[in-house]
Amino acid sequence: MKFASYLAVLSPLVAASTMKITNSNAPRDAKVNYDGYHVYRVSAANAPSDLQSRLVSFPSIDLKKFIEVAVPPNDIGGFEALGLESQLLSNDLGNQIRKESRVINATPLTKRGGLPSLSWFDSYHSYDDHVQYWKDLHAAFPNNSQWLDIGSSYEGRNIFGLKLWGGKPAENKPIVLWHGTVHAREWITTMASSVSNEMTSSSKGIGRGTRMLQHSSTHTTSTSCPSTIQTARIPCPTCAPQCTNFHQGFVYTQTTDRLWRKNRQPRSNITCIGTDGNRNWDFQWNYPLEDGSVSSDPCSQTFRGLSPGDTTENVVLSALSRKLAATPGGIRLFIDWHSYSQLILLPWGFSCAPDVLPKNLQAQRDVGGGYAAAINATSGEEYQVGPSCEILYYSTGSARDFHHGALNATYSWSVELRPKTNGAGGFVLPPELIRPTVKEHWAGIKYVLGVVG
């Protein structure tokens, strides 16, 4: 999900560009200050003709939908004078960020080596605490987990994974693989991917859910599957696949710019920093799109890289995924956690042509619909299900499309978590909504694992 950078479109009409302030160039030392920024939801369809003509040059903007923009304090008057059909979603983005960040590290971990408690889901956490979380989880289940050292990120942080299983590990079981925090500012995905805590606790009879892990084995991301499955989980903050940008961008969002999206990898002779890890996978990377959310411009939030799979993290993650896909059971389920919009996105992103869509699309719709129904029964929240090209936007080089198209993962999804709109927090989801979000997706995961296993 993208947000707030489209003021670049309005800059001829309003005197500033949020994209230039927050998303493009050179490293900065000072923390980006969003105090007083207003966030608006603007109707693209009803925009005046001069603005629509500029919007057309931004292929990731659907003129039939809304766009959400963050306006700096000095430009609020000019923006409102444009008379656009808009809704004010936040009158102080900086205050939202402070409320969210105030609780980082507020919840202490359990004793080292002990099972992390559910209080973990009451606040957001630092990178170091995320690392310790996964180490504690591994230490709590020494006979049912394996620590995987996979490689290093561009900034030299260790990329690792945690394999979990119940009973005896079975290498021929199908694999469930989860990724998270590929986009650095999507903090809620670090917490949703921690749902393996729930699964492992359940399997040990602690009573926080169904006894699921005893029937599954995990490989790299996070774990939770019925008896016919092994689960691979790569926690965003600490593991490899799910944390492509977690290692680089996530820390940057906590120290410098809360709304940073990409990784932090520079390019030779290019001023702008970072690549969108979810446009860099080696599947239909160069598919020609008339419109869509992908760019060859290094300063764009959706910069796809200079060649497929050329980010340091994707080299490591794709190698791991290929290794897992080559096992006897293959990859049964792949989920790439994102935020926000409350969507369950199926393949493909690159095309909705009937003769191109996945052969098992109806099966994916059915299982995805069951996932959404389980969420709704738990919290009342509604999640829309369908191919990304159908219900969100066109895109190329996504992890979802790669794992289904290149690696034959049976079910391969991008799940956009809460909230539905920026009016409920957007990327800056209030801490009090962490636990409800995790709880509803735990219900969805239990349903899916019962079906795909």
CSV table of C-alpha atoms in Angstrom, one decimal:
chain,number,residue,atom,x,y,z
A,1,MET,CA,0.0,0.0,0.0
A,2,LYS,CA,1.2,3.5,-0.8
A,3,PHE,CA,0.4,6.8,0.9
A,4,ALA,CA,1.2,10.5,1.1
A,5,SER,CA,3.7,10.9,-1.7
A,6,TYR,CA,1.3,12.1,-4.3
A,7,LEU,CA,1.8,15.7,-3.4
A,8,ALA,CA,4.5,15.5,-6.1
A,9,VAL,CA,1.5,15.5,-8.4
A,10,LEU,CA,0.1,18.6,-6.8
A,11,SER,CA,3.3,20.5,-6.6
A,12,PRO,CA,2.6,22.8,-9.5
A,13,LEU,CA,-0.6,23.7,-7.7
A,14,VAL,CA,0.6,23.5,-4.2
A,15,ALA,CA,4.0,24.8,-3.2
A,16,ALA,CA,5.6,21.7,-1.8
A,17,SER,CA,6.1,18.0,-2.6
A,18,THR,CA,5.9,15.4,0.2
A,19,MET,CA,7.6,12.9,-2.1
A,20,LYS,CA,10.7,15.2,-2.2
A,21,ILE,CA,10.7,15.7,1.5
A,22,THR,CA,10.2,12.1,2.6
A,23,ASN,CA,11.0,9.6,0.0
A,24,SER,CA,13.9,10.3,-2.3
A,25,ASN,CA,17.3,11.6,-1.8
A,26,ALA,CA,20.4,11.5,0.1
A,27,PRO,CA,20.9,10.2,3.6
A,28,ARG,CA,19.8,12.6,6.4
A,29,ASP,CA,20.8,13.0,10.0
A,30,ALA,CA,17.8,14.9,11.3
A,31,LYS,CA,14.6,13.1,12.1
A,32,VAL,CA,11.8,13.9,9.7
A,33,ASN,CA,9.2,16.0,11.5
A,34,TYR,CA,5.5,15.4,10.5
A,35,ASP,CA,4.1,17.8,13.1
A,36,GLY,CA,1.1,19.7,11.8
A,37,TYR,CA,0.8,17.7,8.6
A,38,HIS,CA,-2.8,17.2,7.5
A,39,VAL,CA,-3.7,14.0,5.8
A,40,TYR,CA,-6.5,14.2,3.2
A,41,ARG,CA,-8.4,11.6,1.1
A,42,VAL,CA,-8.9,13.2,-2.3
A,43,SER,CA,-11.3,12.1,-5.0
A,44,ALA,CA,-9.2,11.6,-8.2
A,45,ALA,CA,-12.2,11.1,-10.3
A,46,ASN,CA,-13.7,14.5,-9.5
A,47,ALA,CA,-10.4,16.4,-9.6
A,48,PRO,CA,-10.2,19.4,-12.0
A,49,SER,CA,-8.9,18.7,-15.5
A,50,ASP,CA,-5.5,20.3,-15.0
A,51,LEU,CA,-4.9,18.0,-12.0
A,52,GLN,CA,-6.3,15.0,-13.8
A,53,SER,CA,-3.9,15.6,-16.7
A,54,ARG,CA,-1.0,15.4,-14.2
A,55,LEU,CA,-2.4,12.3,-12.5
A,56,VAL,CA,-2.4,10.4,-15.8
A,57,SER,CA,1.4,10.6,-15.7
A,58,PHE,CA,1.5,8.7,-12.4
A,59,PRO,CA,0.4,5.2,-13.6
A,60,SER,CA,0.0,3.9,-10.0
A,61,ILE,CA,-2.9,6.3,-9.4
A,62,ASP,CA,-6.3,5.0,-10.4
A,63,LEU,CA,-8.4,7.9,-11.5
A,64,LYS,CA,-11.5,6.0,-10.5
A,65,LYS,CA,-10.4,5.8,-6.9
A,66,PHE,CA,-9.2,8.1,-4.0
A,67,ILE,CA,-5.7,9.1,-3.2
A,68,GLU,CA,-4.4,10.0,0.2
A,69,VAL,CA,-1.9,12.8,0.6
A,70,ALA,CA,0.0,14.4,3.5
A,71,VAL,CA,0.2,18.2,3.3
A,72,PRO,CA,2.9,20.1,5.1
A,73,PRO,CA,1.6,22.9,7.5
A,74,ASN,CA,2.8,25.7,5.3
A,75,ASP,CA,0.8,24.4,2.3
A,76,ILE,CA,-2.5,23.5,4.0
A,77,GLY,CA,-4.1,26.8,3.0
A,78,GLY,CA,-3.0,26.5,-0.6
A,79,PHE,CA,-4.2,22.9,-0.8
A,80,GLU,CA,-7.6,23.7,0.6
A,81,ALA,CA,-7.9,26.7,-1.7
A,82,LEU,CA,-7.7,24.3,-4.6
A,83,GLY,CA,-11.3,23.2,-3.7
A,84,LEU,CA,-10.7,19.6,-4.3
A,85,GLU,CA,-13.3,17.1,-3.2
A,86,SER,CA,-11.5,15.8,-0.1
A,87,GLN,CA,-11.9,14.5,3.4
A,88,LEU,CA,-9.6,15.4,6.3
A,89,LEU,CA,-8.3,12.2,7.9
A,90,SER,CA,-5.8,13.6,10.3
A,91,ASN,CA,-5.0,17.1,11.5
A,92,ASP,CA,-1.6,16.2,12.9
A,93,LEU,CA,0.3,13.2,11.5
A,94,GLY,CA,3.2,14.0,13.8
A,95,ASN,CA,1.0,13.6,16.9
A,96,GLN,CA,-0.2,10.2,15.6
A,97,ILE,CA,3.3,9.1,15.2
A,98,ARG,CA,4.3,10.2,18.7
A,99,LYS,CA,1.4,8.3,20.3
A,100,GLU,CA,2.4,5.2,18.4
A,101,SER,CA,6.1,5.5,19.1
A,102,ARG,CA,5.7,6.4,22.8
A,103,VAL,CA,5.1,2.7,23.7
A,104,ILE,CA,8.1,1.2,21.9
A,105,ASN,CA,10.0,-0.8,24.4
A,106,ALA,CA,7.4,0.0,27.0
A,107,THR,CA,6.5,-3.7,27.4
A,108,PRO,CA,9.4,-5.7,28.8
A,109,LEU,CA,10.2,-9.1,27.4
A,110,THR,CA,9.8,-12.2,29.5
A,111,LYS,CA,12.9,-13.7,31.0
A,112,ARG,CA,15.5,-14.5,28.4
A,113,GLY,CA,14.8,-18.0,27.0
A,114,GLY,CA,11.2,-17.9,28.2
A,115,LEU,CA,8.2,-17.9,26.0
A,116,PRO,CA,7.2,-14.4,25.0
A,117,SER,CA,3.9,-13.4,26.7
A,118,LEU,CA,0.9,-12.0,25.0
A,119,SER,CA,1.7,-8.5,26.4
A,120,TRP,CA,4.1,-8.4,23.5
A,121,PHE,CA,1.1,-7.5,21.4
A,122,ASP,CA,0.3,-4.3,23.4
A,123,SER,CA,3.0,-2.1,21.8
A,124,TYR,CA,5.4,-1.8,19.0
A,125,HIS,CA,9.0,-2.7,19.6
A,126,SER,CA,12.6,-1.9,18.6
A,127,TYR,CA,14.6,-3.9,16.2
A,128,ASP,CA,16.7,-5.4,19.0
A,129,ASP,CA,13.6,-6.5,20.9
A,130,HIS,CA,12.3,-8.2,17.8
A,131,VAL,CA,15.5,-10.1,17.5
A,132,GLN,CA,15.3,-11.2,21.1
A,133,TYR,CA,11.7,-12.2,20.6
A,134,TRP,CA,12.6,-14.8,18.1
A,135,LYS,CA,15.6,-16.0,20.1
A,136,ASP,CA,13.3,-16.4,23.1
A,137,LEU,CA,10.8,-18.3,20.9
A,138,HIS,CA,13.6,-20.6,19.7
A,139,ALA,CA,15.0,-21.1,23.2
A,140,ALA,CA,11.5,-22.0,24.5
A,141,PHE,CA,11.2,-24.9,22.0
A,142,PRO,CA,14.7,-26.2,21.6
A,143,ASN,CA,13.5,-29.6,20.5
A,144,ASN,CA,10.9,-28.3,18.0
A,145,SER,CA,12.7,-25.4,16.3
A,146,GLN,CA,15.8,-24.7,14.3
A,147,TRP,CA,17.6,-21.4,13.9
A,148,LEU,CA,18.6,-20.7,10.3
A,149,ASP,CA,21.4,-18.3,9.4
A,150,ILE,CA,20.6,-17.3,5.9
A,151,GLY,CA,22.8,-14.3,4.9
A,152,SER,CA,23.3,-10.6,5.5
A,153,SER,CA,21.4,-7.5,4.5
A,154,TYR,CA,23.0,-4.6,2.7
A,155,GLU,CA,23.8,-2.9,6.0
A,156,GLY,CA,25.3,-6.1,7.4
A,157,ARG,CA,22.5,-7.2,9.7
A,158,ASN,CA,22.2,-11.0,10.0
A,159,ILE,CA,19.3,-12.4,8.0
A,160,PHE,CA,17.9,-15.5,9.7
A,161,GLY,CA,14.9,-17.6,10.0
A,162,LEU,CA,13.2,-19.9,12.5
A,163,LYS,CA,11.9,-23.3,11.5
A,164,LEU,CA,9.2,-24.8,13.8
A,165,TRP,CA,7.5,-28.1,13.9
A,166,GLY,CA,5.4,-30.4,16.1
A,167,GLY,CA,6.4,-33.9,17.0
A,168,LYS,CA,9.1,-35.2,14.8
A,169,PRO,CA,10.2,-33.0,12.0
A,170,ALA,CA,9.1,-34.2,8.6
A,171,GLU,CA,11.1,-32.9,5.7
A,172,ASN,CA,8.6,-34.2,3.1
A,173,LYS,CA,5.7,-32.1,4.5
A,174,PRO,CA,4.5,-29.1,2.5
A,175,ILE,CA,5.8,-25.8,3.6
A,176,VAL,CA,4.1,-22.7,4.8
A,177,LEU,CA,6.2,-19.6,4.4
A,178,TRP,CA,5.5,-16.1,5.7
A,179,HIS,CA,7.2,-12.8,4.9
A,180,GLY,CA,6.6,-9.5,6.7
A,181,THR,CA,7.8,-5.8,6.9
A,182,VAL,CA,9.0,-5.9,3.3
A,183,HIS,CA,7.9,-2.2,3.3
A,184,ALA,CA,9.6,-0.6,6.3
A,185,ARG,CA,6.8,1.7,7.5
A,186,GLU,CA,4.3,-1.2,7.8
A,187,TRP,CA,5.0,-1.8,11.5
A,188,ILE,CA,1.8,-3.9,12.1
A,189,THR,CA,3.2,-6.6,9.9
A,190,THR,CA,6.1,-7.2,12.4
A,191,MET,CA,3.4,-8.0,14.9
A,192,ALA,CA,1.1,-10.1,12.7
A,193,SER,CA,4.0,-12.3,11.7
A,194,SER,CA,4.6,-13.0,15.4
A,195,VAL,CA,1.4,-15.1,15.4
A,196,SER,CA,3.7,-18.1,15.6
A,197,ASN,CA,4.0,-17.4,19.3
A,198,GLU,CA,0.3,-18.3,19.5
A,199,MET,CA,0.7,-21.4,17.5
A,200,THR,CA,3.7,-22.7,19.4
A,201,SER,CA,2.0,-22.0,22.7
A,202,SER,CA,-1.0,-23.9,21.6
A,203,SER,CA,1.0,-26.9,20.5
A,204,LYS,CA,2.6,-27.1,24.0
A,205,GLY,CA,-0.8,-27.2,25.7
A,206,ILE,CA,-0.6,-23.7,27.1
A,207,GLY,CA,-4.1,-23.2,26.0
A,208,ARG,CA,-4.0,-20.1,23.9
A,209,GLY,CA,-5.4,-21.8,20.7
A,210,THR,CA,-5.8,-25.1,19.0
A,211,ARG,CA,-3.1,-27.7,18.9
A,212,MET,CA,-1.8,-26.9,15.5
A,213,LEU,CA,1.9,-27.0,15.5
A,214,GLN,CA,2.0,-30.6,16.6
A,215,HIS,CA,0.8,-31.4,13.1
A,216,SER,CA,3.2,-29.2,11.2
A,217,SER,CA,6.8,-28.3,10.7
A,218,THR,CA,8.2,-24.9,9.9
A,219,HIS,CA,10.9,-23.7,7.7
A,220,THR,CA,11.7,-20.2,7.5
A,221,THR,CA,9.3,-17.6,8.3
A,222,SER,CA,6.9,-18.5,10.9
A,223,THR,CA,5.1,-21.7,11.7
A,224,SER,CA,1.8,-23.1,12.0
A,225,CYS,CA,0.4,-25.9,10.0
A,226,PRO,CA,-1.6,-29.1,10.3
A,227,SER,CA,-0.1,-32.5,10.4
A,228,THR,CA,0.7,-32.5,6.7
A,229,ILE,CA,2.6,-29.3,6.7
A,230,GLN,CA,5.9,-27.9,7.7
A,231,THR,CA,6.0,-24.1,8.2
A,232,ALA,CA,8.8,-21.8,7.3
A,233,ARG,CA,8.8,-18.4,8.8
A,234,ILE,CA,11.0,-15.5,8.5
A,235,PRO,CA,10.1,-12.9,11.0
A,236,CYS,CA,10.4,-9.5,9.7
A,237,PRO,CA,12.5,-8.0,12.4
A,238,THR,CA,14.7,-10.9,12.6
A,239,CYS,CA,14.3,-13.4,9.9
A,240,ALA,CA,15.2,-13.3,6.4
A,241,PRO,CA,12.5,-13.6,3.8
A,242,GLN,CA,9.8,-11.8,5.6
A,243,CYS,CA,12.1,-9.0,6.5
A,244,THR,CA,13.6,-7.8,3.3
A,245,ASN,CA,13.4,-4.2,4.3
A,246,PHE,CA,13.0,-4.8,7.9
A,247,HIS,CA,16.8,-4.9,8.4
A,248,GLN,CA,17.5,-1.7,6.5
A,249,GLY,CA,14.3,0.3,6.3
A,250,PHE,CA,12.6,-0.7,9.5
A,251,VAL,CA,15.4,0.7,11.8
A,252,TYR,CA,15.4,3.9,9.7
A,253,THR,CA,11.6,4.3,10.3
A,254,GLN,CA,12.3,4.3,14.0
A,255,THR,CA,15.3,6.6,14.0
A,256,THR,CA,14.7,9.0,11.1
A,257,ASP,CA,11.6,8.8,8.9
A,258,ARG,CA,8.5,7.0,10.1
A,259,LEU,CA,7.0,6.8,6.6
A,260,TRP,CA,10.0,5.4,4.8
A,261,ARG,CA,8.9,2.6,2.5
A,262,LYS,CA,11.9,1.1,0.6
A,263,ASN,CA,15.1,-0.5,1.7
A,264,ARG,CA,18.3,1.6,2.2
A,265,GLN,CA,20.5,0.3,-0.6
A,266,PRO,CA,22.2,3.0,-2.6
A,267,ARG,CA,23.0,2.7,-6.3
A,268,SER,CA,26.1,3.9,-8.1
A,269,ASN,CA,25.7,7.3,-9.7
A,270,ILE,CA,22.2,7.6,-8.4
A,271,THR,CA,21.3,10.2,-5.7
A,272,CYS,CA,18.0,8.6,-4.5
A,273,ILE,CA,18.2,5.7,-2.1
A,274,GLY,CA,16.3,2.5,-1.8
A,275,THR,CA,14.5,-0.2,-3.8
A,276,ASP,CA,11.0,-1.5,-3.3
A,277,GLY,CA,11.6,-5.1,-2.3
A,278,ASN,CA,8.1,-6.1,-3.5
A,279,ARG,CA,8.8,-5.0,-7.1
A,280,ASN,CA,12.2,-6.7,-7.3
A,281,TRP,CA,11.3,-10.4,-7.5
A,282,ASP,CA,12.4,-12.3,-10.6
A,283,PHE,CA,9.0,-13.0,-12.1
A,284,GLN,CA,7.4,-10.8,-14.7
A,285,TRP,CA,9.7,-8.1,-13.5
A,286,ASN,CA,9.7,-6.4,-16.9
A,287,TYR,CA,6.2,-7.2,-17.9
A,288,PRO,CA,4.9,-4.2,-19.9
A,289,LEU,CA,2.1,-2.3,-18.0
A,290,GLU,CA,0.0,0.5,-19.4
A,291,ASP,CA,-0.6,1.6,-15.9
A,292,GLY,CA,0.4,0.2,-12.5
A,293,SER,CA,2.3,0.6,-9.3
A,294,VAL,CA,5.8,0.1,-10.4
A,295,SER,CA,8.6,2.4,-11.5
A,296,SER,CA,12.0,2.4,-13.1
A,297,ASP,CA,12.7,5.8,-11.5
A,298,PRO,CA,15.1,5.4,-8.5
A,299,CYS,CA,13.4,8.3,-6.7
A,300,SER,CA,10.0,6.6,-6.9
A,301,GLN,CA,8.6,4.7,-3.9
A,302,THR,CA,7.9,1.8,-6.2
A,303,PHE,CA,11.4,1.7,-7.8
A,304,ARG,CA,11.8,-1.9,-9.0
A,305,GLY,CA,15.6,-2.0,-9.1
A,306,LEU,CA,18.0,-2.0,-12.0
A,307,SER,CA,17.5,-5.8,-12.7
A,308,PRO,CA,15.3,-8.5,-11.3
A,309,GLY,CA,16.3,-9.7,-7.9
A,310,ASP,CA,19.2,-7.3,-7.5
A,311,THR,CA,18.7,-6.2,-3.9
A,312,THR,CA,21.0,-7.8,-1.4
A,313,GLU,CA,18.0,-9.2,0.6
A,314,ASN,CA,16.1,-10.6,-2.4
A,315,VAL,CA,19.2,-12.5,-3.5
A,316,VAL,CA,19.2,-14.3,-0.2
A,317,LEU,CA,15.5,-14.7,0.2
A,318,SER,CA,14.9,-16.0,-3.3
A,319,ALA,CA,17.6,-18.5,-2.9
A,320,LEU,CA,16.0,-19.7,0.3
A,321,SER,CA,12.5,-19.9,-1.3
A,322,ARG,CA,13.9,-21.9,-4.3
A,323,LYS,CA,15.5,-24.3,-1.8
A,324,LEU,CA,12.2,-24.8,0.0
A,325,ALA,CA,10.2,-25.1,-3.2
A,326,ALA,CA,12.6,-28.0,-4.3
A,327,THR,CA,11.8,-30.1,-1.2
A,328,PRO,CA,9.4,-33.1,-1.7
A,329,GLY,CA,6.4,-31.2,-0.2
A,330,GLY,CA,7.1,-27.9,-1.9
A,331,ILE,CA,5.5,-24.6,-0.7
A,332,ARG,CA,1.8,-25.1,0.0
A,333,LEU,CA,1.1,-21.6,1.3
A,334,PHE,CA,3.0,-18.3,1.0
A,335,ILE,CA,1.8,-15.1,2.7
A,336,ASP,CA,3.4,-11.8,2.4
A,337,TRP,CA,2.1,-9.4,5.1
A,338,HIS,CA,1.5,-5.8,4.3
A,339,SER,CA,-0.6,-2.8,5.4
A,340,TYR,CA,-3.0,-1.2,4.9
A,341,SER,CA,-6.4,-1.7,3.2
A,342,GLN,CA,-7.8,-5.0,4.6
A,343,LEU,CA,-7.3,-7.0,1.4
A,344,ILE,CA,-6.4,-10.6,0.6
A,345,LEU,CA,-4.6,-10.2,-2.7
A,346,LEU,CA,-4.3,-13.3,-4.9
A,347,PRO,CA,-2.1,-13.6,-8.1
A,348,TRP,CA,-1.6,-11.9,-10.4
A,349,GLY,CA,-0.5,-8.3,-10.1
A,350,PHE,CA,0.8,-8.1,-13.6
A,351,SER,CA,-2.2,-9.2,-15.6
A,352,CYS,CA,-5.9,-9.9,-15.3
A,353,ALA,CA,-6.3,-11.4,-18.7
A,354,PRO,CA,-8.6,-14.5,-18.4
A,355,ASP,CA,-6.1,-16.7,-20.3
A,356,VAL,CA,-3.3,-15.6,-18.0
A,357,LEU,CA,-4.9,-15.8,-14.5
A,358,PRO,CA,-3.8,-18.7,-12.3
A,359,LYS,CA,-5.4,-22.1,-13.1
A,360,ASN,CA,-6.3,-22.6,-9.5
A,361,LEU,CA,-7.7,-19.1,-9.1
A,362,GLN,CA,-11.1,-20.3,-7.9
A,363,ALA,CA,-9.6,-22.5,-5.3
A,364,GLN,CA,-7.5,-19.5,-4.1
A,365,ARG,CA,-10.7,-17.4,-4.0
A,366,ASP,CA,-12.5,-20.0,-2.0
A,367,VAL,CA,-9.7,-20.5,0.6
A,368,GLY,CA,-9.1,-16.7,0.7
A,369,GLY,CA,-12.8,-16.2,1.3
A,370,GLY,CA,-12.8,-18.6,4.2
A,371,TYR,CA,-9.8,-16.7,5.7
A,372,ALA,CA,-11.8,-13.5,5.4
A,373,ALA,CA,-14.9,-15.1,6.9
A,374,ALA,CA,-12.9,-16.3,9.8
A,375,ILE,CA,-11.7,-12.8,10.4
A,376,ASN,CA,-15.2,-11.4,10.2
A,377,ALA,CA,-16.5,-14.0,12.6
A,378,THR,CA,-13.8,-13.0,15.1
A,379,SER,CA,-13.8,-9.2,14.9
A,380,GLY,CA,-16.5,-8.1,12.5
A,381,GLU,CA,-13.8,-6.6,10.2
A,382,GLU,CA,-14.3,-7.1,6.5
A,383,TYR,CA,-11.5,-8.1,4.1
A,384,GLN,CA,-11.9,-8.1,0.3
A,385,VAL,CA,-10.5,-11.1,-1.6
A,386,GLY,CA,-9.3,-11.2,-5.2
A,387,PRO,CA,-6.4,-10.9,-7.6
A,388,SER,CA,-4.3,-7.8,-6.9
A,389,CYS,CA,-4.8,-6.6,-10.5
A,390,GLU,CA,-8.5,-6.7,-9.9
A,391,ILE,CA,-9.0,-5.2,-6.5
A,392,LEU,CA,-5.9,-3.0,-5.9
A,393,TYR,CA,-3.6,-2.2,-8.8
A,394,TYR,CA,-1.3,-3.7,-11.4
A,395,SER,CA,2.2,-4.4,-10.3
A,396,THR,CA,5.2,-6.5,-11.4
A,397,GLY,CA,8.0,-8.3,-9.5
A,398,SER,CA,5.9,-9.0,-6.4
A,399,ALA,CA,6.8,-11.8,-3.9
A,400,ARG,CA,3.2,-13.1,-4.2
A,401,ASP,CA,3.5,-13.6,-8.0
A,402,PHE,CA,7.0,-15.0,-7.8
A,403,HIS,CA,6.1,-17.7,-5.3
A,404,HIS,CA,3.1,-18.8,-7.3
A,405,GLY,CA,4.4,-18.3,-10.8
A,406,ALA,CA,8.1,-19.3,-10.4
A,407,LEU,CA,7.9,-21.7,-7.5
A,408,ASN,CA,4.5,-23.2,-7.8
A,409,ALA,CA,3.3,-22.3,-4.3
A,410,THR,CA,-0.3,-23.6,-4.3
A,411,TYR,CA,-1.7,-20.6,-2.4
A,412,SER,CA,0.3,-17.4,-2.7
A,413,TRP,CA,-1.1,-14.2,-1.2
A,414,SER,CA,-0.3,-10.6,-0.1
A,415,VAL,CA,-2.4,-9.8,2.9
A,416,GLU,CA,-3.0,-6.1,3.5
A,417,LEU,CA,-3.8,-5.7,7.3
A,418,ARG,CA,-5.7,-3.1,9.2
A,419,PRO,CA,-6.8,-0.4,8.9
A,420,LYS,CA,-9.2,-0.1,5.9
A,421,THR,CA,-8.4,3.6,5.3
A,422,ASN,CA,-5.9,6.1,6.5
A,423,GLY,CA,-8.6,7.7,8.6
A,424,ALA,CA,-8.1,4.8,11.1
A,425,GLY,CA,-4.4,5.4,11.3
A,426,GLY,CA,-3.0,4.1,8.0
A,427,PHE,CA,0.6,3.0,8.4
A,428,VAL,CA,0.5,4.6,11.9
A,429,LEU,CA,-1.9,2.1,13.4
A,430,PRO,CA,-2.6,2.8,17.1
A,431,PRO,CA,-1.0,0.3,19.5
A,432,GLU,CA,-4.4,-0.6,20.9
A,433,LEU,CA,-5.3,-2.2,17.6
A,434,ILE,CA,-2.3,-4.5,17.4
A,435,ARG,CA,-3.8,-7.3,19.5
A,436,PRO,CA,-7.2,-7.2,17.7
A,437,THR,CA,-5.4,-7.4,14.4
A,438,VAL,CA,-3.3,-10.3,15.4
A,439,LYS,CA,-6.2,-12.1,17.0
A,440,GLU,CA,-8.4,-11.9,13.8
A,441,HIS,CA,-5.5,-13.1,11.6
A,442,TRP,CA,-4.8,-16.0,14.0
A,443,ALA,CA,-8.4,-17.0,13.4
A,444,GLY,CA,-7.8,-16.8,9.6
A,445,ILE,CA,-4.6,-18.7,9.8
A,446,LYS,CA,-6.2,-21.5,11.8
A,447,TYR,CA,-8.9,-21.8,9.1
A,448,VAL,CA,-6.5,-21.8,6.2
A,449,LEU,CA,-4.1,-24.3,7.8
A,450,GLY,CA,-7.0,-26.7,8.4
A,451,VAL,CA,-7.9,-26.5,4.7
A,452,VAL,CA,-4.5,-26.5,2.9
A,453,GLY,CA,-3.1,-29.2,5.2
